[in-house]
């Protein structure tokens, strides 16, 4: 039996990117919620909930990028020039955010300035990620394994919609995270904030999926042809169920369920995206086999990934375990 | 007038040079300090001497800021391979991609996973588990060095690959990783990082000694750093020499450019001590030569042959003016550091080490010497590899993306502004922390402060959260 290496690598990258979106999603989301919680005390608590883990969360993006570069260099060298300025924007946003994280706690007079850097950095990074996602979904022209579009192809109404959609997604996820990790007054206010966000999230999911399906015949064919429809129908149905579940959990003041169900929505949305584009890695024309690096590269990296990724998952889980439980403002040991 | 693709190439090169030079400063500090911190914590566990613990807390603050800067500035580079250098990604990504992926998997996650415990977990895990976390972070930085240097060395001395319709296909990964220049480059870089950290620790201690703070922690740090330099600098000079011989074998054009040597001389080559290599005139002007010294250094023989630049076609020559001088700056810094370490050894006799203010000023002045040597060394090896990006296989001009000069220029300007604002602040804050120095041994006020009950912040629980470290006061 031979292993279809490109498929294995596509699965690993899909897994890594999903973990990134989930994990960095809630800590980027905290930056998005910052403007609505302007007491220093609250802000410090919010940051404390992610201080020990955000660096590890961001590393999943680096893994996604490096794996894409290693396993599908053609996709890498097409996608990045295609989304040149959003990539630069995202990286700059992450720089500001990362440094603000470290420095704001140590600043006094300039603390407000670093708060702004943190908020703007987070928002820019998320919005640019949405633009990149939108660009990918609407398709990138490729000729002779090179990007063949213009420098502003990403600036489309659909791209902007995806950008806004990702902002809402991460903000909702961060609400769920904070409800889980905080208590008292702060938790109460996050409860209040989350409800409208969940409705907004549903609206964006409908808009983005509707646009994708209506705008691209190939995607519509994938979803609506029989028997595919029966296999894929649970995805949208489960999304609706999850939304109902979150609203119910918010009413009952459950601690963990809002986060878990938001993560489930994220997973379903992500699954829907993969259903729409697989086996393409850059829609509409570049599939995972055409974009692959030589088998010797994929095999070599796979040996490492098979051994190391499970170990990484173990000690990342351990790190979350060490810092488990509610976080309070005056906990010792943080910034 | 440059055409647009040429402009895009030039701007992309400037952008990479700018971002990578800014970046390397922080990993160099992190690599050196991480190992120093592991040693300090180990000594604290073994001896229970609070001096080591105080130093550990102090330098872990500096390390934390430097590490964060290194992480965020490093992310930029991997994306530049795609945005600006997609030709490189398509042709050579099959080799450099897996090496980078291994770095992420083996090093980044190790660092990220244990950094939280190292910085925030002092009272959440036991002392042994905490020490283990610190050792893992230090190990992670060295593993990172391993993969990046493997990748860079392969680009300098590629082997273990085949070319299939214009793309590089890896054949033998052992040969790729352990390529001819890799061992030299790896050791040279790791030692350089240790030297960077040691010069910073020494200079910071000298600053406090000069300001009249002579407590045990300062003296200990000063002494440790100078011992470290005394051992490592001579080894580094030895390794650098071996690296030079290796380069002469595999990249003769680079050596010719470093030496500003145009003709292949027979019966022994002279060394240009100083001079001005002129690429247009094909000569080194105002050269001060020492007969036979070039052969002695580079071949370890009286009349060994070194090929001159005229042996190579003009389009295959690196810019001699740049590498001639960057190399001499690196060597000059190395010799000054050797002098400093030896002077320190002499002053130890009779205990003048902590008293001689002239020496302390000298050490303070040498604070950036490790970093300057490091940057000059990297400029030498990278500019010396030109006009190739993968030596002998892929030219730099064929590696650039089909992006417009406007895009590259815009992003370059954004990076310049962002880097100076963000990393400027980071560097300022690191200097500020160093200027403040380690906490004085518990003073009377602190010892008398009441412990306000369960969960109350206590001195030894809060290495990084001391409210006494504002950035802007």
PDB file of C-alpha atoms in Angstrom, chain A residues 31-210:
ATOM      1  CA  UNK A  31      -7.790  42.369  21.654  1.00  0.00           C
ATOM      2  CA  UNK A  32     -11.063  42.949  19.795  1.00  0.00           C
ATOM      3  CA  UNK A  33     -13.052  43.038  23.044  1.00  0.00           C
ATOM      4  CA  UNK A  34     -10.608  45.458  24.683  1.00  0.00           C
ATOM      5  CA  UNK A  35     -12.402  48.647  23.573  1.00  0.00           C
ATOM      6  CA  UNK A  36     -15.543  47.541  25.425  1.00  0.00           C
ATOM      7  CA  UNK A  37     -13.789  46.872  28.725  1.00  0.00           C
ATOM      8  CA  UNK A  38     -11.890  49.969  29.634  1.00  0.00           C
ATOM      9  CA  UNK A  39     -11.123  49.407  33.292  1.00  0.00           C
ATOM     10  CA  UNK A  40      -7.456  48.640  33.802  1.00  0.00           C
ATOM     11  CA  UNK A  41      -8.408  45.956  36.291  1.00  0.00           C
ATOM     12  CA  UNK A  42     -10.549  44.089  33.717  1.00  0.00           C
ATOM     13  CA  UNK A  43      -8.010  44.450  30.961  1.00  0.00           C
ATOM     14  CA  UNK A  44      -5.258  42.997  33.088  1.00  0.00           C
ATOM     15  CA  UNK A  45      -7.466  40.024  33.972  1.00  0.00           C
ATOM     16  CA  UNK A  46      -8.307  39.467  30.318  1.00  0.00           C
ATOM     17  CA  UNK A  47      -4.633  39.460  29.399  1.00  0.00           C
ATOM     18  CA  UNK A  48      -3.744  37.196  32.303  1.00  0.00           C
ATOM     19  CA  UNK A  49      -6.054  34.528  30.915  1.00  0.00           C
ATOM     20  CA  UNK A  50      -3.879  34.180  27.822  1.00  0.00           C
ATOM     21  CA  UNK A  51      -0.440  35.435  28.925  1.00  0.00           C
ATOM     22  CA  UNK A  52       1.138  31.981  29.378  1.00  0.00           C
ATOM     23  CA  UNK A  53      -0.282  30.450  26.186  1.00  0.00           C
ATOM     24  CA  UNK A  54      -0.506  33.066  23.432  1.00  0.00           C
ATOM     25  CA  UNK A  55       3.016  32.481  22.169  1.00  0.00           C
ATOM     26  CA  UNK A  56       2.314  28.759  21.764  1.00  0.00           C
ATOM     27  CA  UNK A  57      -0.987  29.550  20.045  1.00  0.00           C
ATOM     28  CA  UNK A  58       0.720  31.714  17.469  1.00  0.00           C
ATOM     29  CA  UNK A  59       3.276  29.003  16.806  1.00  0.00           C
ATOM     30  CA  UNK A  60       0.545  26.942  15.112  1.00  0.00           C
ATOM     31  CA  UNK A  61       0.343  29.599  12.432  1.00  0.00           C
ATOM     32  CA  UNK A  62       4.086  29.404  11.934  1.00  0.00           C
ATOM     33  CA  UNK A  63       3.726  25.618  11.673  1.00  0.00           C
ATOM     34  CA  UNK A  64       0.933  26.000   9.119  1.00  0.00           C
ATOM     35  CA  UNK A  65       3.080  28.396   7.077  1.00  0.00           C
ATOM     36  CA  UNK A  66       6.233  26.300   7.329  1.00  0.00           C
ATOM     37  CA  UNK A  67       4.378  23.074   6.447  1.00  0.00           C
ATOM     38  CA  UNK A  68       2.736  24.728   3.476  1.00  0.00           C
ATOM     39  CA  UNK A  69       6.159  25.948   2.372  1.00  0.00           C
ATOM     40  CA  UNK A  70       7.676  22.491   2.854  1.00  0.00           C
ATOM     41  CA  UNK A  71       4.909  20.338   1.387  1.00  0.00           C
ATOM     42  CA  UNK A  72       3.268  22.645  -1.170  1.00  0.00           C
ATOM     43  CA  UNK A  73       5.872  25.271  -2.155  1.00  0.00           C
ATOM     44  CA  UNK A  74       3.944  26.106  -5.324  1.00  0.00           C
ATOM     45  CA  UNK A  75       0.831  27.003  -3.314  1.00  0.00           C
ATOM     46  CA  UNK A  76       2.999  29.053  -0.982  1.00  0.00           C
ATOM     47  CA  UNK A  77       4.650  30.956  -3.806  1.00  0.00           C
ATOM     48  CA  UNK A  78       1.248  31.678  -5.380  1.00  0.00           C
ATOM     49  CA  UNK A  79      -0.821  32.565  -2.324  1.00  0.00           C
ATOM     50  CA  UNK A  80       1.676  34.962  -0.779  1.00  0.00           C
ATOM     51  CA  UNK A  81       2.253  37.251  -3.776  1.00  0.00           C
ATOM     52  CA  UNK A  82      -1.530  37.144  -4.376  1.00  0.00           C
ATOM     53  CA  UNK A  83      -2.211  38.484  -0.888  1.00  0.00           C
ATOM     54  CA  UNK A  84       0.934  40.566  -0.560  1.00  0.00           C
ATOM     55  CA  UNK A  85      -0.361  43.595   1.301  1.00  0.00           C
ATOM     56  CA  UNK A  86      -2.789  41.692   3.607  1.00  0.00           C
ATOM     57  CA  UNK A  87       0.121  39.426   4.589  1.00  0.00           C
ATOM     58  CA  UNK A  88       2.279  42.453   5.404  1.00  0.00           C
ATOM     59  CA  UNK A  89      -0.675  43.976   7.294  1.00  0.00           C
ATOM     60  CA  UNK A  90      -1.217  40.803   9.278  1.00  0.00           C
ATOM     61  CA  UNK A  91       2.443  40.483  10.194  1.00  0.00           C
ATOM     62  CA  UNK A  92       2.654  44.139  11.280  1.00  0.00           C
ATOM     63  CA  UNK A  93      -0.534  43.728  13.305  1.00  0.00           C
ATOM     64  CA  UNK A  94       0.915  40.685  15.035  1.00  0.00           C
ATOM     65  CA  UNK A  95       4.157  42.554  15.723  1.00  0.00           C
ATOM     66  CA  UNK A  96       2.376  45.450  17.404  1.00  0.00           C
ATOM     67  CA  UNK A  97       0.154  43.120  19.330  1.00  0.00           C
ATOM     68  CA  UNK A  98       2.918  40.806  20.508  1.00  0.00           C
ATOM     69  CA  UNK A  99       5.123  43.624  21.686  1.00  0.00           C
ATOM     70  CA  UNK A 100       2.236  45.522  23.302  1.00  0.00           C
ATOM     71  CA  UNK A 101       1.458  42.344  25.224  1.00  0.00           C
ATOM     72  CA  UNK A 102       4.911  42.333  26.732  1.00  0.00           C
ATOM     73  CA  UNK A 103       5.265  46.047  27.326  1.00  0.00           C
ATOM     74  CA  UNK A 104       1.850  47.433  28.322  1.00  0.00           C
ATOM     75  CA  UNK A 105       2.052  45.984  31.812  1.00  0.00           C
ATOM     76  CA  UNK A 106       5.335  47.757  32.327  1.00  0.00           C
ATOM     77  CA  UNK A 107       4.253  51.097  30.949  1.00  0.00           C
ATOM     78  CA  UNK A 108       2.593  53.752  33.049  1.00  0.00           C
ATOM     79  CA  UNK A 109       2.268  57.038  31.216  1.00  0.00           C
ATOM     80  CA  UNK A 110       2.202  55.336  27.840  1.00  0.00           C
ATOM     81  CA  UNK A 111      -0.033  52.447  28.874  1.00  0.00           C
ATOM     82  CA  UNK A 112      -3.049  53.809  26.986  1.00  0.00           C
ATOM     83  CA  UNK A 113      -0.904  54.051  23.873  1.00  0.00           C
ATOM     84  CA  UNK A 114       0.087  50.403  24.159  1.00  0.00           C
ATOM     85  CA  UNK A 115      -3.552  49.469  24.692  1.00  0.00           C
ATOM     86  CA  UNK A 116      -4.365  51.144  21.396  1.00  0.00           C
ATOM     87  CA  UNK A 117      -1.467  49.288  19.762  1.00  0.00           C
ATOM     88  CA  UNK A 118      -2.836  46.050  21.169  1.00  0.00           C
ATOM     89  CA  UNK A 119      -6.377  46.675  19.912  1.00  0.00           C
ATOM     90  CA  UNK A 120      -5.368  47.986  16.499  1.00  0.00           C
ATOM     91  CA  UNK A 121      -2.761  45.268  16.086  1.00  0.00           C
ATOM     92  CA  UNK A 122      -5.256  42.535  16.894  1.00  0.00           C
ATOM     93  CA  UNK A 123      -7.982  44.011  14.692  1.00  0.00           C
ATOM     94  CA  UNK A 124      -5.611  44.532  11.746  1.00  0.00           C
ATOM     95  CA  UNK A 125      -4.230  41.007  12.014  1.00  0.00           C
ATOM     96  CA  UNK A 126      -7.697  39.440  12.144  1.00  0.00           C
ATOM     97  CA  UNK A 127      -9.133  41.564   9.350  1.00  0.00           C
ATOM     98  CA  UNK A 128      -6.146  40.767   7.107  1.00  0.00           C
ATOM     99  CA  UNK A 129      -6.541  37.052   7.840  1.00  0.00           C
ATOM    100  CA  UNK A 130     -10.166  37.397   6.731  1.00  0.00           C
ATOM    101  CA  UNK A 131      -9.044  39.132   3.524  1.00  0.00           C
ATOM    102  CA  UNK A 132      -6.614  36.284   2.827  1.00  0.00           C
ATOM    103  CA  UNK A 133      -9.364  33.727   3.431  1.00  0.00           C
ATOM    104  CA  UNK A 134     -11.740  35.635   1.157  1.00  0.00           C
ATOM    105  CA  UNK A 135      -9.119  35.876  -1.594  1.00  0.00           C
ATOM    106  CA  UNK A 136      -8.522  32.135  -1.408  1.00  0.00           C
ATOM    107  CA  UNK A 137     -12.248  31.322  -1.490  1.00  0.00           C
ATOM    108  CA  UNK A 138     -13.017  33.495  -4.480  1.00  0.00           C
ATOM    109  CA  UNK A 139     -10.144  31.935  -6.438  1.00  0.00           C
ATOM    110  CA  UNK A 140      -6.640  32.989  -7.497  1.00  0.00           C
ATOM    111  CA  UNK A 141      -5.524  33.002 -11.151  1.00  0.00           C
ATOM    112  CA  UNK A 142      -2.461  30.808 -11.718  1.00  0.00           C
ATOM    113  CA  UNK A 143      -0.472  30.506 -14.945  1.00  0.00           C
ATOM    114  CA  UNK A 144       2.544  28.229 -15.223  1.00  0.00           C
ATOM    115  CA  UNK A 145       2.697  27.666 -11.443  1.00  0.00           C
ATOM    116  CA  UNK A 146       2.966  31.428 -10.845  1.00  0.00           C
ATOM    117  CA  UNK A 147       0.489  33.999  -9.556  1.00  0.00           C
ATOM    118  CA  UNK A 148      -1.071  35.738 -12.549  1.00  0.00           C
ATOM    119  CA  UNK A 149      -3.396  38.325 -11.009  1.00  0.00           C
ATOM    120  CA  UNK A 150      -3.081  41.961  -9.994  1.00  0.00           C
ATOM    121  CA  UNK A 151      -1.735  43.484  -6.755  1.00  0.00           C
ATOM    122  CA  UNK A 152      -5.198  44.449  -5.463  1.00  0.00           C
ATOM    123  CA  UNK A 153      -7.229  41.342  -6.324  1.00  0.00           C
ATOM    124  CA  UNK A 154      -7.814  40.770  -2.620  1.00  0.00           C
ATOM    125  CA  UNK A 155      -9.630  44.075  -2.335  1.00  0.00           C
ATOM    126  CA  UNK A 156     -13.078  42.787  -3.284  1.00  0.00           C
ATOM    127  CA  UNK A 157     -16.486  43.070  -1.600  1.00  0.00           C
ATOM    128  CA  UNK A 158     -16.320  39.376  -0.771  1.00  0.00           C
ATOM    129  CA  UNK A 159     -12.859  39.780   0.782  1.00  0.00           C
ATOM    130  CA  UNK A 160     -14.102  42.643   2.953  1.00  0.00           C
ATOM    131  CA  UNK A 161     -17.118  40.567   4.012  1.00  0.00           C
ATOM    132  CA  UNK A 162     -14.841  37.689   5.005  1.00  0.00           C
ATOM    133  CA  UNK A 163     -12.651  40.148   6.944  1.00  0.00           C
ATOM    134  CA  UNK A 164     -15.598  41.454   8.946  1.00  0.00           C
ATOM    135  CA  UNK A 165     -16.892  37.915   9.425  1.00  0.00           C
ATOM    136  CA  UNK A 166     -13.606  36.796  10.958  1.00  0.00           C
ATOM    137  CA  UNK A 167     -13.635  39.788  13.339  1.00  0.00           C
ATOM    138  CA  UNK A 168     -17.044  38.703  14.622  1.00  0.00           C
ATOM    139  CA  UNK A 169     -15.984  35.055  14.844  1.00  0.00           C
ATOM    140  CA  UNK A 170     -12.912  35.760  16.966  1.00  0.00           C
ATOM    141  CA  UNK A 171     -14.759  38.220  19.198  1.00  0.00           C
ATOM    142  CA  UNK A 172     -17.441  35.609  19.891  1.00  0.00           C
ATOM    143  CA  UNK A 173     -14.821  32.973  20.616  1.00  0.00           C
ATOM    144  CA  UNK A 174     -13.058  35.326  23.029  1.00  0.00           C
ATOM    145  CA  UNK A 175     -16.348  35.913  24.868  1.00  0.00           C
ATOM    146  CA  UNK A 176     -16.728  32.177  25.335  1.00  0.00           C
ATOM    147  CA  UNK A 177     -13.142  31.914  26.574  1.00  0.00           C
ATOM    148  CA  UNK A 178     -13.560  34.765  29.063  1.00  0.00           C
ATOM    149  CA  UNK A 179     -16.809  33.335  30.421  1.00  0.00           C
ATOM    150  CA  UNK A 180     -14.897  30.135  31.076  1.00  0.00           C
ATOM    151  CA  UNK A 181     -11.820  31.768  32.601  1.00  0.00           C
ATOM    152  CA  UNK A 182     -13.201  34.641  34.674  1.00  0.00           C
ATOM    153  CA  UNK A 183     -15.877  35.219  37.282  1.00  0.00           C
ATOM    154  CA  UNK A 184     -17.772  37.968  39.049  1.00  0.00           C
ATOM    155  CA  UNK A 185     -18.577  41.280  37.462  1.00  0.00           C
ATOM    156  CA  UNK A 186     -16.352  40.844  34.413  1.00  0.00           C
ATOM    157  CA  UNK A 187     -17.923  37.486  33.584  1.00  0.00           C
ATOM    158  CA  UNK A 188     -21.407  38.991  33.904  1.00  0.00           C
ATOM    159  CA  UNK A 189     -20.600  41.707  31.412  1.00  0.00           C
ATOM    160  CA  UNK A 190     -19.081  39.260  28.950  1.00  0.00           C
ATOM    161  CA  UNK A 191     -22.302  37.250  29.153  1.00  0.00           C
ATOM    162  CA  UNK A 192     -24.242  40.328  28.093  1.00  0.00           C
ATOM    163  CA  UNK A 193     -21.843  41.088  25.231  1.00  0.00           C
ATOM    164  CA  UNK A 194     -21.871  37.596  23.795  1.00  0.00           C
ATOM    165  CA  UNK A 195     -25.555  37.323  22.926  1.00  0.00           C
ATOM    166  CA  UNK A 196     -25.731  39.887  20.094  1.00  0.00           C
ATOM    167  CA  UNK A 197     -22.362  38.654  18.810  1.00  0.00           C
ATOM    168  CA  UNK A 198     -23.751  35.140  18.362  1.00  0.00           C
ATOM    169  CA  UNK A 199     -26.609  36.450  16.211  1.00  0.00           C
ATOM    170  CA  UNK A 200     -24.181  38.537  14.201  1.00  0.00           C
ATOM    171  CA  UNK A 201     -21.988  35.490  13.728  1.00  0.00           C
ATOM    172  CA  UNK A 202     -24.909  33.490  12.358  1.00  0.00           C
ATOM    173  CA  UNK A 203     -25.700  36.314   9.939  1.00  0.00           C
ATOM    174  CA  UNK A 204     -22.107  36.361   8.657  1.00  0.00           C
ATOM    175  CA  UNK A 205     -21.997  32.584   8.279  1.00  0.00           C
ATOM    176  CA  UNK A 206     -25.154  32.717   6.165  1.00  0.00           C
ATOM    177  CA  UNK A 207     -23.822  35.614   4.097  1.00  0.00           C
ATOM    178  CA  UNK A 208     -20.373  34.134   3.423  1.00  0.00           C
ATOM    179  CA  UNK A 209     -21.647  30.631   2.635  1.00  0.00           C
ATOM    180  CA  UNK A 210     -24.504  31.952   0.530  1.00  0.00           C
TER     181      UNK A 210
END
